[in-house]
PDB file of C-alpha atoms in Angstrom:
ATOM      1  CA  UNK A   1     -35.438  45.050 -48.526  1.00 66.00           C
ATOM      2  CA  UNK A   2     -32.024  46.097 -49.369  1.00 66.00           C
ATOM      3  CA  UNK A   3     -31.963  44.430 -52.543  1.00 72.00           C
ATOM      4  CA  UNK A   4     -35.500  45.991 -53.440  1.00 77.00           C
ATOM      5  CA  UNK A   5     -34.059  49.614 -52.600  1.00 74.00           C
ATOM      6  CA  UNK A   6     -30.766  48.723 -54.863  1.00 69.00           C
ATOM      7  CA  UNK A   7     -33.334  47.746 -58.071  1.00 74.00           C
ATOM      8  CA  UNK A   8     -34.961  50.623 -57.780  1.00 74.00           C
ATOM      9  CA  UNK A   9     -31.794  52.967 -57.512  1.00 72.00           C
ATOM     10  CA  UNK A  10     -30.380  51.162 -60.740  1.00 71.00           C
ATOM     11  CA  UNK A  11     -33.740  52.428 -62.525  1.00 79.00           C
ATOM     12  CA  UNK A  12     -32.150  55.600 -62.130  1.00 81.00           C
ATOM     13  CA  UNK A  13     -28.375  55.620 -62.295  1.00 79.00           C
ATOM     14  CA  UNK A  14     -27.867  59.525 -61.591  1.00 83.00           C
ATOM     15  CA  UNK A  15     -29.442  59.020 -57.937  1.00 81.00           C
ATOM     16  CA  UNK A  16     -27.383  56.166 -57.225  1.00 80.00           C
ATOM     17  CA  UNK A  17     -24.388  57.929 -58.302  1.00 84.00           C
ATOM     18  CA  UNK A  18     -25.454  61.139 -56.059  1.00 87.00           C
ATOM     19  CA  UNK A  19     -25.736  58.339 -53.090  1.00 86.00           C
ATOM     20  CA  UNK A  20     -22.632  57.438 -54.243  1.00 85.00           C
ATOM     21  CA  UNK A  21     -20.672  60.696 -53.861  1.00 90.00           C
ATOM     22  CA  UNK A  22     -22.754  61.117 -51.057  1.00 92.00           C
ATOM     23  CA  UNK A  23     -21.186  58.719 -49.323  1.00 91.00           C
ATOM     24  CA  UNK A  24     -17.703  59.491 -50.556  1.00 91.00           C
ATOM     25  CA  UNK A  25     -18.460  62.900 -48.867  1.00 94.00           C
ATOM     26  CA  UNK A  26     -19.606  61.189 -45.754  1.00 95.00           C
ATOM     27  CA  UNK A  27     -16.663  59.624 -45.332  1.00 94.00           C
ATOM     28  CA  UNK A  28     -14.271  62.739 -45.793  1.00 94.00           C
ATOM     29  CA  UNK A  29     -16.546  64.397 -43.153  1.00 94.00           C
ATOM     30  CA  UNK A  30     -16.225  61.492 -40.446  1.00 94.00           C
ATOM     31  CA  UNK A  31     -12.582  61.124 -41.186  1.00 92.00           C
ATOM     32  CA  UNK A  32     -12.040  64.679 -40.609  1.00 89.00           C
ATOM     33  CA  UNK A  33     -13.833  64.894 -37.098  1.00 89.00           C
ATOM     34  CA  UNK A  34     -11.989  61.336 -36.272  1.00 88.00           C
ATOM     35  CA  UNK A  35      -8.257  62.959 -36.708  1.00 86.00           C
ATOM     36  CA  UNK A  36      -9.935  66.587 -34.808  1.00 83.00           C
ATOM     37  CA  UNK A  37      -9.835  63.804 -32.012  1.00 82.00           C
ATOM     38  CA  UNK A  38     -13.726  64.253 -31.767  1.00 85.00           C
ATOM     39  CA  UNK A  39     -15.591  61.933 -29.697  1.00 88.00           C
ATOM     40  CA  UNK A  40     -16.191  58.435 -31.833  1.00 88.00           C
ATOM     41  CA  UNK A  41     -20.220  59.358 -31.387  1.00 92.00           C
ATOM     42  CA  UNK A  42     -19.796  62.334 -33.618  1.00 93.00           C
ATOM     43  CA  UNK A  43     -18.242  60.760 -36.634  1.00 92.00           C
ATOM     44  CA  UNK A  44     -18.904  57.183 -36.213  1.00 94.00           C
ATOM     45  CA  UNK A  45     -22.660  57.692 -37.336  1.00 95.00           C
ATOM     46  CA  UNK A  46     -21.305  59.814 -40.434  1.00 94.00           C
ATOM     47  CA  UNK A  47     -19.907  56.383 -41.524  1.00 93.00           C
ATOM     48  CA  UNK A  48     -22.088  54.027 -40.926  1.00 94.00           C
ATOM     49  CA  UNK A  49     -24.512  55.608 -42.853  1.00 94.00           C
ATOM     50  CA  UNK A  50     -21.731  55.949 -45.589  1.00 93.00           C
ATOM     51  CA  UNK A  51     -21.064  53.063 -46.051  1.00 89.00           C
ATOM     52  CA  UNK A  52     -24.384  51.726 -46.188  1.00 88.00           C
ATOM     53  CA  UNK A  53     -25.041  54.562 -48.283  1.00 87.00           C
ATOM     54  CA  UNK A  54     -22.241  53.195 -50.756  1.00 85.00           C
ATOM     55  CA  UNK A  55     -23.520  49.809 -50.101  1.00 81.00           C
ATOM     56  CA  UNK A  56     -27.197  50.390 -51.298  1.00 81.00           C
ATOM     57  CA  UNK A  57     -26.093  52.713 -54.176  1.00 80.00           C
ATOM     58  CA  UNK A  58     -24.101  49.396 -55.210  1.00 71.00           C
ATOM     59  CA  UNK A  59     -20.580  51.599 -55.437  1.00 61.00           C
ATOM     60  CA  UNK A  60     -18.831  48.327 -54.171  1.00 59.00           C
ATOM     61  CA  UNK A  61     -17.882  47.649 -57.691  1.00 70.00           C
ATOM     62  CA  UNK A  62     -14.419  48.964 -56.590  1.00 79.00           C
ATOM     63  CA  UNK A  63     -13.943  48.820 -52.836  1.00 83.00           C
ATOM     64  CA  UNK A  64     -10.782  51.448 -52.699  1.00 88.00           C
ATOM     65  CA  UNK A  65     -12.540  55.117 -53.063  1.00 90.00           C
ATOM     66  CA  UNK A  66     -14.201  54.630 -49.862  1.00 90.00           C
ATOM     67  CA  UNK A  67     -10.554  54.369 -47.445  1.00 92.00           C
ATOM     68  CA  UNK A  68      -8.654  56.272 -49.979  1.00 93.00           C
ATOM     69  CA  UNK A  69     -10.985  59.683 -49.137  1.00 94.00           C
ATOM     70  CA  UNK A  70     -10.539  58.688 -45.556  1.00 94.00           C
ATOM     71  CA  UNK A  71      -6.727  58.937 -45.979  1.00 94.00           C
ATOM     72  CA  UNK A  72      -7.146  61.899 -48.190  1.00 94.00           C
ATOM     73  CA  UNK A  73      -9.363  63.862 -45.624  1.00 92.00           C
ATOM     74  CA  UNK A  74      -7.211  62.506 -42.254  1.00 90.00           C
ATOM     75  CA  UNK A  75      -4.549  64.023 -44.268  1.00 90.00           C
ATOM     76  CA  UNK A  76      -6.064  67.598 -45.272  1.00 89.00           C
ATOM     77  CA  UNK A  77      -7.746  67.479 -41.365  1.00 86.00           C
ATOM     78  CA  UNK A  78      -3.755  68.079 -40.078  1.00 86.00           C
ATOM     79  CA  UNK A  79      -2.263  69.632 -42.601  1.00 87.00           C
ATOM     80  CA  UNK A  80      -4.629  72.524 -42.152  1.00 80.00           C
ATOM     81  CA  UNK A  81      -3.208  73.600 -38.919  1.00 67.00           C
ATOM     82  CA  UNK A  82      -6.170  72.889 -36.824  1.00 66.00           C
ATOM     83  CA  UNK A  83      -5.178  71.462 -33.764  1.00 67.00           C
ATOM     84  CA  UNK A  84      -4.973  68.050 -33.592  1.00 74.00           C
ATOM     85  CA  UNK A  85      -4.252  65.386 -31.285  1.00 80.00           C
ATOM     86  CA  UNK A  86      -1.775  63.212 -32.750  1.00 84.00           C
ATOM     87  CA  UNK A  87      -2.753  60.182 -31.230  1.00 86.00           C
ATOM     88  CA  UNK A  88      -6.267  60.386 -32.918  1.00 84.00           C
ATOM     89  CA  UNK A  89      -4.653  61.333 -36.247  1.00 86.00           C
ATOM     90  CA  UNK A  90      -2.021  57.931 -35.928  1.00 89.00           C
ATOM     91  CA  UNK A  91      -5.267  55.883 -35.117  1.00 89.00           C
ATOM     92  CA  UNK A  92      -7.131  57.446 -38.392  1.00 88.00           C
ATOM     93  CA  UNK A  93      -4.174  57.490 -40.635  1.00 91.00           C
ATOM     94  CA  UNK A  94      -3.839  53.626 -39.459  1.00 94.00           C
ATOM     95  CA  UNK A  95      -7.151  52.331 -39.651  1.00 91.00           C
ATOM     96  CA  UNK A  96      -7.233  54.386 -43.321  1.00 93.00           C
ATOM     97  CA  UNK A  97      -4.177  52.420 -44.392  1.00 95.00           C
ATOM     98  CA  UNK A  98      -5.122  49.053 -43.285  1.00 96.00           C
ATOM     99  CA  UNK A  99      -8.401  49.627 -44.719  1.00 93.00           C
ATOM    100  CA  UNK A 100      -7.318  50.542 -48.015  1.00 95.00           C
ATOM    101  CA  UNK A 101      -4.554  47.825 -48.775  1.00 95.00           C
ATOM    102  CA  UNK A 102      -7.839  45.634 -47.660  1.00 94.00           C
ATOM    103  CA  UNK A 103      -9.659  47.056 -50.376  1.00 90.00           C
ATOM    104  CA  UNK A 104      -7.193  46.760 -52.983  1.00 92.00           C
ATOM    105  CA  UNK A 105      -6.787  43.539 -52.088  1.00 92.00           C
ATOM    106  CA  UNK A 106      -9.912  42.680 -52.260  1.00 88.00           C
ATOM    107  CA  UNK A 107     -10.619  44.473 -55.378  1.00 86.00           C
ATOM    108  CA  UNK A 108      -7.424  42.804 -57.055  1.00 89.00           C
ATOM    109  CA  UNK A 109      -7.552  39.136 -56.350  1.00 88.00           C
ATOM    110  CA  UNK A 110     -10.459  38.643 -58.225  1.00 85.00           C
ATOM    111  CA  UNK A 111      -8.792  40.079 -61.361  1.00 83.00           C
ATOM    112  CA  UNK A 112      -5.530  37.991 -61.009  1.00 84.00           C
ATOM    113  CA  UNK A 113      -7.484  35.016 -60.554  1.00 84.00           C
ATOM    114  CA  UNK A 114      -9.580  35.162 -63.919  1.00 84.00           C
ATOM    115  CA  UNK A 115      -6.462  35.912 -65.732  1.00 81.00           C
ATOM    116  CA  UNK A 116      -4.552  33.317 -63.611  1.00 78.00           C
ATOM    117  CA  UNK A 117      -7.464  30.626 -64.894  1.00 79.00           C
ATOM    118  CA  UNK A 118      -7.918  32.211 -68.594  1.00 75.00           C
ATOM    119  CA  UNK A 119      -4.025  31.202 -69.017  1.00 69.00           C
ATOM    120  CA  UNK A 120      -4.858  27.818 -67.448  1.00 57.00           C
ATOM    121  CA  UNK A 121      -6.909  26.863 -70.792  1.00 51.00           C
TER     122      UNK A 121
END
């Protein structure tokens, strides 16, 4: 079923780049209720359906947006001066920077091993 609803979004590309930023928007939202120490039921959903969001849209081309807006909105969330706890902001900031070097990773190794074998010949 999921691979029906991605066809059918790739018929139209400008919906499944709306899903897209969708999702990217998503994910600042549940990033900024995670580091306002909200309760995980609040923002948890938000992401979930982000990701699947990103996911179906097929915006896993390049893995990095996704954590990078979640570091970029945990970041914006305390420097705004709302009050934060700073425990829940550590956790966020963490969990954003693990997730991104992840994605980088993941979104580099395939590169360096096609040029890796391409100098092999």
């Amino acid at each position: 079923m999921l691979r029906r609803v991605r066809e059918g979004l790739h018929r139209w590309p400008a919906v499944a780049r709306l899903v897209a930023i969708a999702a990217l928007l998503l994910v600042a939202a549940a990033a900024h209720l995670a580091a306002r120490s909200e309760p995980a039921g609040r923002w948890l959903p938000l992401l979930v359906v982000a990701v699947v969001g990103a996911l179906v849209a097929g915006a896993p081309r390049h893995r990095w947006p996704l954590p990078a807006i979640w570091l970029v909105a945990t970041v914006l969330a305390v420097t705004r001066g709302s009050a934060v706890d700073p425990g829940a902001t550590a956790a966020a900031l963490g969990v954003g920077a693990v997730a991104l070097v992840a994605a980088l990773t993941a979104d580099v190794v395939p590169v360096l091993r096609t040029r890796h074998r391409r100098g092999e010949r």
